[in-house]
Short mmCIF file of C-alpha atoms in Angstrom, two decimals:
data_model
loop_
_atom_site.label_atom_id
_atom_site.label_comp_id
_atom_site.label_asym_id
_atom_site.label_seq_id
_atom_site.Cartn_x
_atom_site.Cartn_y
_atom_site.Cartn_z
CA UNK A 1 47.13 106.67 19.82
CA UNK A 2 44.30 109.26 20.34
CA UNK A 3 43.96 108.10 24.10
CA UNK A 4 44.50 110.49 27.12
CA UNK A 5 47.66 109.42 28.20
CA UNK A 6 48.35 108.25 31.68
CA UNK A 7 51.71 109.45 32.22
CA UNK A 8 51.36 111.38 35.74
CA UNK A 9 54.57 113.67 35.26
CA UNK A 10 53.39 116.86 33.62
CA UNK A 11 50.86 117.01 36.52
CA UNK A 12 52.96 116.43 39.19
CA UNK A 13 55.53 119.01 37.62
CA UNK A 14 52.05 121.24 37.31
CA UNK A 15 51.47 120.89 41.11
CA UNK A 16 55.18 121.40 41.94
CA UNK A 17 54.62 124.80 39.50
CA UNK A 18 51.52 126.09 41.26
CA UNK A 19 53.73 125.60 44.84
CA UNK A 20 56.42 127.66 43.49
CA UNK A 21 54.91 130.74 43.27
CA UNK A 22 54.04 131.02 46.32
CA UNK A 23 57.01 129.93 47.91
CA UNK A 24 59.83 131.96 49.33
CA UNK A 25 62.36 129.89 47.38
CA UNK A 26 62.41 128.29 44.30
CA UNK A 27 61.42 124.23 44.72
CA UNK A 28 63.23 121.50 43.15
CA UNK A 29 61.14 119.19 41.62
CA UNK A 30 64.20 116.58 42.58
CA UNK A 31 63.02 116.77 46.32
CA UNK A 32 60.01 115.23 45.93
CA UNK A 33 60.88 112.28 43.83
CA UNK A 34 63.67 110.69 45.90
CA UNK A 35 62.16 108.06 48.53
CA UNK A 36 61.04 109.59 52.00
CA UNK A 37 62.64 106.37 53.63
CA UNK A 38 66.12 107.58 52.59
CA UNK A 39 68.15 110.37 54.42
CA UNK A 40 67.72 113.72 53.35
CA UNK A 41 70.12 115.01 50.92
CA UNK A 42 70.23 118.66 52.01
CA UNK A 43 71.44 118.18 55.55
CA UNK A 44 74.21 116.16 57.23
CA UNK A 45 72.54 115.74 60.40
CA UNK A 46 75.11 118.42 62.38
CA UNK A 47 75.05 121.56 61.23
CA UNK A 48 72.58 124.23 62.20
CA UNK A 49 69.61 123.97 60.71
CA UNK A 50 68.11 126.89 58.38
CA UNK A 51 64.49 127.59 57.44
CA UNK A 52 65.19 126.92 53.95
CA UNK A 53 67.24 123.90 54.41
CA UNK A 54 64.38 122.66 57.17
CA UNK A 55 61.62 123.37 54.23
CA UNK A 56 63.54 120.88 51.82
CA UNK A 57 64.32 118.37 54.90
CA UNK A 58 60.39 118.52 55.61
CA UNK A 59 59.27 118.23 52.02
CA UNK A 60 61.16 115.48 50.99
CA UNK A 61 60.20 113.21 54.09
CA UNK A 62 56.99 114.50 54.83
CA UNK A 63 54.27 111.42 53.95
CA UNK A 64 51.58 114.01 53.71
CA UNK A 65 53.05 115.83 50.68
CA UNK A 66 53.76 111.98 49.13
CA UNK A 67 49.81 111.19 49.61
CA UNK A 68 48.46 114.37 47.94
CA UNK A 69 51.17 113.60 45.22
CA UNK A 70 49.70 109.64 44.98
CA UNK A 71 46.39 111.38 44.47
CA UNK A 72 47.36 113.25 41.03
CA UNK A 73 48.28 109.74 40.05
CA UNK A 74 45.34 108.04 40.58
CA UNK A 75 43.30 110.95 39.30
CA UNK A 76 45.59 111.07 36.09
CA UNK A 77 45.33 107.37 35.83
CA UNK A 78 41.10 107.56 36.31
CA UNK A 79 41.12 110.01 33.68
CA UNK A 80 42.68 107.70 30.85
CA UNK A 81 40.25 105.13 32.38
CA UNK A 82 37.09 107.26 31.48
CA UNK A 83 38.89 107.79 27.80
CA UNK A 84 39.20 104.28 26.94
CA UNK A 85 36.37 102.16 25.94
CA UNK A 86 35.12 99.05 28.54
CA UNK A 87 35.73 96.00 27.53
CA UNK A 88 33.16 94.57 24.88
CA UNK A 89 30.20 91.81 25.68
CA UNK A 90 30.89 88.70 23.88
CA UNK A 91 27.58 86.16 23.15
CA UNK A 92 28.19 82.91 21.93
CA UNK A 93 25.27 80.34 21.27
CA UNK A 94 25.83 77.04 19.47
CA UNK A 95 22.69 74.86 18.61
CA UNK A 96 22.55 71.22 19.95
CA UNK A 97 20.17 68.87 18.08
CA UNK A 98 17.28 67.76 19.49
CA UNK A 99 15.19 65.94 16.78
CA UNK A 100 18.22 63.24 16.08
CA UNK A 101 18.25 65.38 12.28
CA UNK A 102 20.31 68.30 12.81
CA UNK A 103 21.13 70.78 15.31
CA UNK A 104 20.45 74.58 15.02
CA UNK A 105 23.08 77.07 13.97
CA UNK A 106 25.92 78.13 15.95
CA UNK A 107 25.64 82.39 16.67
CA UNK A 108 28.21 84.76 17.79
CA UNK A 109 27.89 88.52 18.38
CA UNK A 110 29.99 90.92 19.75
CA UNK A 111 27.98 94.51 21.12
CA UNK A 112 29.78 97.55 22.78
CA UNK A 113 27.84 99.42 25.45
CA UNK A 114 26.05 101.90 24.10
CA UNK A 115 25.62 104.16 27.55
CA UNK A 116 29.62 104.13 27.55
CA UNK A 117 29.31 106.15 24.13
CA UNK A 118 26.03 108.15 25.63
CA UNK A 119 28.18 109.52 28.75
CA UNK A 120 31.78 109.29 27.82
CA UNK A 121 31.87 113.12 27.73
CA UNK A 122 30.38 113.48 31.17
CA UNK A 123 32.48 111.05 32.53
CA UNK A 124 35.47 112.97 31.07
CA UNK A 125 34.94 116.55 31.85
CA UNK A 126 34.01 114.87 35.80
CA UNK A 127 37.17 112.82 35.81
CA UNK A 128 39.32 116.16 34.38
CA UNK A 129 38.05 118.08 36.85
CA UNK A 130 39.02 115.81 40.05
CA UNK A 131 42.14 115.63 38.23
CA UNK A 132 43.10 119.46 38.51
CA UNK A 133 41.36 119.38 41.81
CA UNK A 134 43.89 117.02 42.89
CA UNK A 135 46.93 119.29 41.55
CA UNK A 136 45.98 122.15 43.66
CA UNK A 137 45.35 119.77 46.72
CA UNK A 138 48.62 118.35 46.27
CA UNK A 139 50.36 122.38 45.31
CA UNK A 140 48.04 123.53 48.56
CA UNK A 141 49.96 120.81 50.99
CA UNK A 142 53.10 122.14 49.93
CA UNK A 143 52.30 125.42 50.67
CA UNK A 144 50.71 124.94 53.55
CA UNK A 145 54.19 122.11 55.18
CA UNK A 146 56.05 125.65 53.82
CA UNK A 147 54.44 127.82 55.90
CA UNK A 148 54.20 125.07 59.02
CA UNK A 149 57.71 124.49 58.87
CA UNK A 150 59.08 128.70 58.51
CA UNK A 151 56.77 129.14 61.47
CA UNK A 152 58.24 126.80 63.52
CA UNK A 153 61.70 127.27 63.07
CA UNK A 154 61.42 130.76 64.37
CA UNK A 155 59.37 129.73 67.00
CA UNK A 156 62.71 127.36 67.77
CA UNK A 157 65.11 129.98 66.98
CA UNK A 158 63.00 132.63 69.06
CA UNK A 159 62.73 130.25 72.05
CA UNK A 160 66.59 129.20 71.88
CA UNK A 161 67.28 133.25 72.01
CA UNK A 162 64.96 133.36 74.70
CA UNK A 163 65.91 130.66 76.20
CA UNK A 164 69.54 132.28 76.96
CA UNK A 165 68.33 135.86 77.66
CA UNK A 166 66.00 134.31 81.12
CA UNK A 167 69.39 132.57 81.28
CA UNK A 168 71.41 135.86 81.64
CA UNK A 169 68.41 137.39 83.55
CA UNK A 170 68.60 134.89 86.27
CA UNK A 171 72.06 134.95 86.69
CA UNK A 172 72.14 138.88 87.07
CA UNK A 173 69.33 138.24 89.87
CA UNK A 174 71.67 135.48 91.48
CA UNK A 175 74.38 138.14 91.95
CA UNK A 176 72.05 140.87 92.82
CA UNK A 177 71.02 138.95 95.76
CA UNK A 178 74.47 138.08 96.56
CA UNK A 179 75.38 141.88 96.65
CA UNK A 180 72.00 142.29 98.52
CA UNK A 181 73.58 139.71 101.25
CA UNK A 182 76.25 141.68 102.22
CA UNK A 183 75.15 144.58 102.30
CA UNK A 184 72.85 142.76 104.63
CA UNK A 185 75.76 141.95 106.80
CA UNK A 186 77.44 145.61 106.06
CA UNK A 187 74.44 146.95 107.83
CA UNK A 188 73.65 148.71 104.40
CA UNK A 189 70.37 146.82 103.76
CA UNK A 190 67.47 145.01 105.81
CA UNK A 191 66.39 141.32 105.80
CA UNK A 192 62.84 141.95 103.84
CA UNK A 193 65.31 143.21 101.07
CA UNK A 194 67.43 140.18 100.94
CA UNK A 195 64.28 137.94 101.42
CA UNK A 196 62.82 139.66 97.89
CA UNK A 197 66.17 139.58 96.31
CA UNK A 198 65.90 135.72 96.76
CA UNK A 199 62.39 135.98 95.98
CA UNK A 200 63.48 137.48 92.65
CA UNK A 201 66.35 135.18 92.26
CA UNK A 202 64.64 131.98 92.69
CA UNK A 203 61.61 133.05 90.32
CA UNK A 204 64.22 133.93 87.61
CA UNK A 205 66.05 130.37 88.03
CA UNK A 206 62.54 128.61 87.60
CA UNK A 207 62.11 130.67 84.28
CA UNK A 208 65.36 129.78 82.57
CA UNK A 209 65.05 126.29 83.71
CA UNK A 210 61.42 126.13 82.12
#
């Protein structure tokens, strides 16, 4: 009953913890233990994605986060490993007789390793410590898929906007050059103006369609 338990949850709720405060929003611990094979709860697939919505998409799916979070397990589950005792060495000899008068005694004995007593606090304090290094590895990945992911949605949303302003820019140069074309045939302008006006036109097209 005195054994370090090996019960991963209060160190996976630790990591989650540690992630929090340096997130924007608050993190449900509920995202990260659904599976990553099934679809994610907080979006239908349709509507317009948000960088907060994209953040819980990413972290429940992402197989990154659910490695870093396998490693507080196994370093929980090393810990209680260190704690317990090894299994004992069992020696059993039995005599067998020789001299056709008797045989020799039978002898058991049962011995625990001694170095397992010698280093057991060693071996703790080393297996603690890989444990809490594992909660801020896992607390650091989900900082760090936070940040990834807010980055790249406005890089998306600032692209999209951009996206539709060389849009705009090349149609205004389409009907500049139009205007520029009859003027042309008013007599009002010269051919090396049309011929940059479709210059200007063309290079504008190429932008919006890149």
């Amino acid at each position: 009953s005195g054994c370090i338990s090996a019960d991963p949850v209060d160190d996976r709720r630790r990591a989650v913890d540690l992630a929090g405060t340096r997130l924007t929003e608050p993190l449900s611990k509920s995202i990260l233990e659904g599976s990553a094979q099934d679809p994610p709860a907080a979006w239908n697939g349709d509507t317009p994605l948000d960088a907060d919505t994209a953040v819980e998409v990413a972290l429940s799916r992402d197989p990154s986060i659910r490695q870093t979070l396998a490693m507080v397990d196994m370093a929980r589950a090393e810990l209680a490993r260190e704690d317990r005792a090894p299994n004992p060495v069992v020696g059993l000899n039995v005599g067998i007789p020789i001299d056709g008068i008797a045989g020799g005694p039978a002898l058991a004995n049962l011995a625990q390793q001694v170095t397992w007593l010698w280093t057991r606090p060693w071996r703790i304090e080393a297996a603690d410590a890989e444990r809490r290094a594992a909660i801020l590895r896992a607390a650091s990945a989900i900082v760090d898929l936070d940040a990834r992911i807010r980055h790249q949605h406005a890089e998306t949303i600032a692209a999209a906007e951009l996206a539709a302003i060389d849009r705009n820019f090349a149609d205004i140069t389409r009907r500049s050059m139009e205007l520029v074309r009859k003027r042309l045939q008013a007599g009002e302008a010269s051919q090396l103006d049309l011929d940059r006006a479709v210059v200007e036109a063309r290079k504008a097209e190429v932008a919006a369609d890149a």
